Coordinates of C-alpha atoms in Angstrom, one line a residue:
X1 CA -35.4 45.1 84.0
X2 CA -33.1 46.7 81.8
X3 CA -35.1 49.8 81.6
X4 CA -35.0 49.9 84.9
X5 CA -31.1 49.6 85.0
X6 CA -30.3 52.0 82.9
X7 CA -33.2 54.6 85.1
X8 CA -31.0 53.6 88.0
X9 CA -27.5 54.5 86.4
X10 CA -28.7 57.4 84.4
X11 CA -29.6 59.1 88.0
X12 CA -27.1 59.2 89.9
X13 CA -23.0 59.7 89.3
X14 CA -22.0 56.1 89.4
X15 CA -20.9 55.6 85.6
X16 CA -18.8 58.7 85.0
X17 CA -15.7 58.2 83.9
X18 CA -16.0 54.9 85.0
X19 CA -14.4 51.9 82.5
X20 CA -16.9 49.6 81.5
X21 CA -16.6 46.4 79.8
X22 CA -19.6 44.8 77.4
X23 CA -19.2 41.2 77.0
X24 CA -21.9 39.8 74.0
X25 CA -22.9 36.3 74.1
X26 CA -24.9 36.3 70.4
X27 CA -23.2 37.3 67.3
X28 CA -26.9 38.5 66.1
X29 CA -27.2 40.6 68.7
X30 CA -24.2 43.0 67.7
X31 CA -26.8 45.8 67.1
X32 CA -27.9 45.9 70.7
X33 CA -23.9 46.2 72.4
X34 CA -24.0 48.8 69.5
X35 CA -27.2 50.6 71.0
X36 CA -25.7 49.9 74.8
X37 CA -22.1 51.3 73.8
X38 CA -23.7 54.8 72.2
X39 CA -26.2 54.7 75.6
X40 CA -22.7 54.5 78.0
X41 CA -21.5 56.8 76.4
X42 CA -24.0 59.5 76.7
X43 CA -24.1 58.5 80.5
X44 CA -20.7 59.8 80.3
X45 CA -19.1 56.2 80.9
X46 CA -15.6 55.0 78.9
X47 CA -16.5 51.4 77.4
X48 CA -13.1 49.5 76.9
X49 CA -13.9 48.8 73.3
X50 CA -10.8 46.3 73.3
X51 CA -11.7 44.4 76.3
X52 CA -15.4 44.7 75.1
X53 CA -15.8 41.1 72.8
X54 CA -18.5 38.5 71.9
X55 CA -18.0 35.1 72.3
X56 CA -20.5 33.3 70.4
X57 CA -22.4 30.6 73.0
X58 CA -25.7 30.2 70.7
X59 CA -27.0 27.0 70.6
X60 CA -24.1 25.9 72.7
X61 CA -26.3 25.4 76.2
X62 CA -23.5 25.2 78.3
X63 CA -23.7 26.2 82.0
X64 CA -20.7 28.8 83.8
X65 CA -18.3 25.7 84.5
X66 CA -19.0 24.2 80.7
X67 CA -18.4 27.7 79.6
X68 CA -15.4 28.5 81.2
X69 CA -13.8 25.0 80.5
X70 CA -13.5 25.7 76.8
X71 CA -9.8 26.7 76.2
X72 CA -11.1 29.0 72.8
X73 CA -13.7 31.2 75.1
X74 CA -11.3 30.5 78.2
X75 CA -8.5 32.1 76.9
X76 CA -11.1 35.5 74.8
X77 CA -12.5 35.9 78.5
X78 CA -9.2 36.3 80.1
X79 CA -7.6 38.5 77.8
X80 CA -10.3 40.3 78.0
X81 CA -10.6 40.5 81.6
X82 CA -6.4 41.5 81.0
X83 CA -7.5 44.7 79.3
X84 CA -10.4 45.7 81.5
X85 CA -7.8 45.5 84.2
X86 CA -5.4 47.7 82.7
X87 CA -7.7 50.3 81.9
X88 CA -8.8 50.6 85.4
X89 CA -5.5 50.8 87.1
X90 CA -5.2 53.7 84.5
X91 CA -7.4 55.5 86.2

């Protein structure tokens, strides 16, 4: 699926330029926003490296409305939502 993503943005025009935000749910898997920020980029997209955070939910097993009610990962998604905001209405 994700190969098939990245096929699908890499033909056509829809990334350029475009902001794009990378929210990480595993601090082990650092290496891959990483890999996924350095492939953006080469598809000519602008990640928002300050809106772009991880928020570590391993071995929580909370569904979207647990998530969400946690005041610590709450309040990181909203700021971070903030940013991506600004950075588009810069545009």
């Amino acid at each position: 699926m994700f190969k098939k993503v990245l096929g699908w943005l890499a033909s056509g025009s829809e990334v350029f330029s475009k902001p794009i935000v990378l929210l990480n749910t595993s601090p082990r898997a650092t290496y891959v926003q990483a890999l996924l920020t350095e492939i953006v980029t080469i598809m000519t997209g602008r990640i928002v490296s300050e809106a772009s955070i991880t928020i570590s939910l391993l071995g929580r097993n909370l569904d979207a409305p647990e998530t969400v009610a946690d005041p610590e990962i709450l309040a990181a998604l909203q700021a971070a939502i903030a940013t991506f905001v600004k950075a588009i209405q810069q545009i």
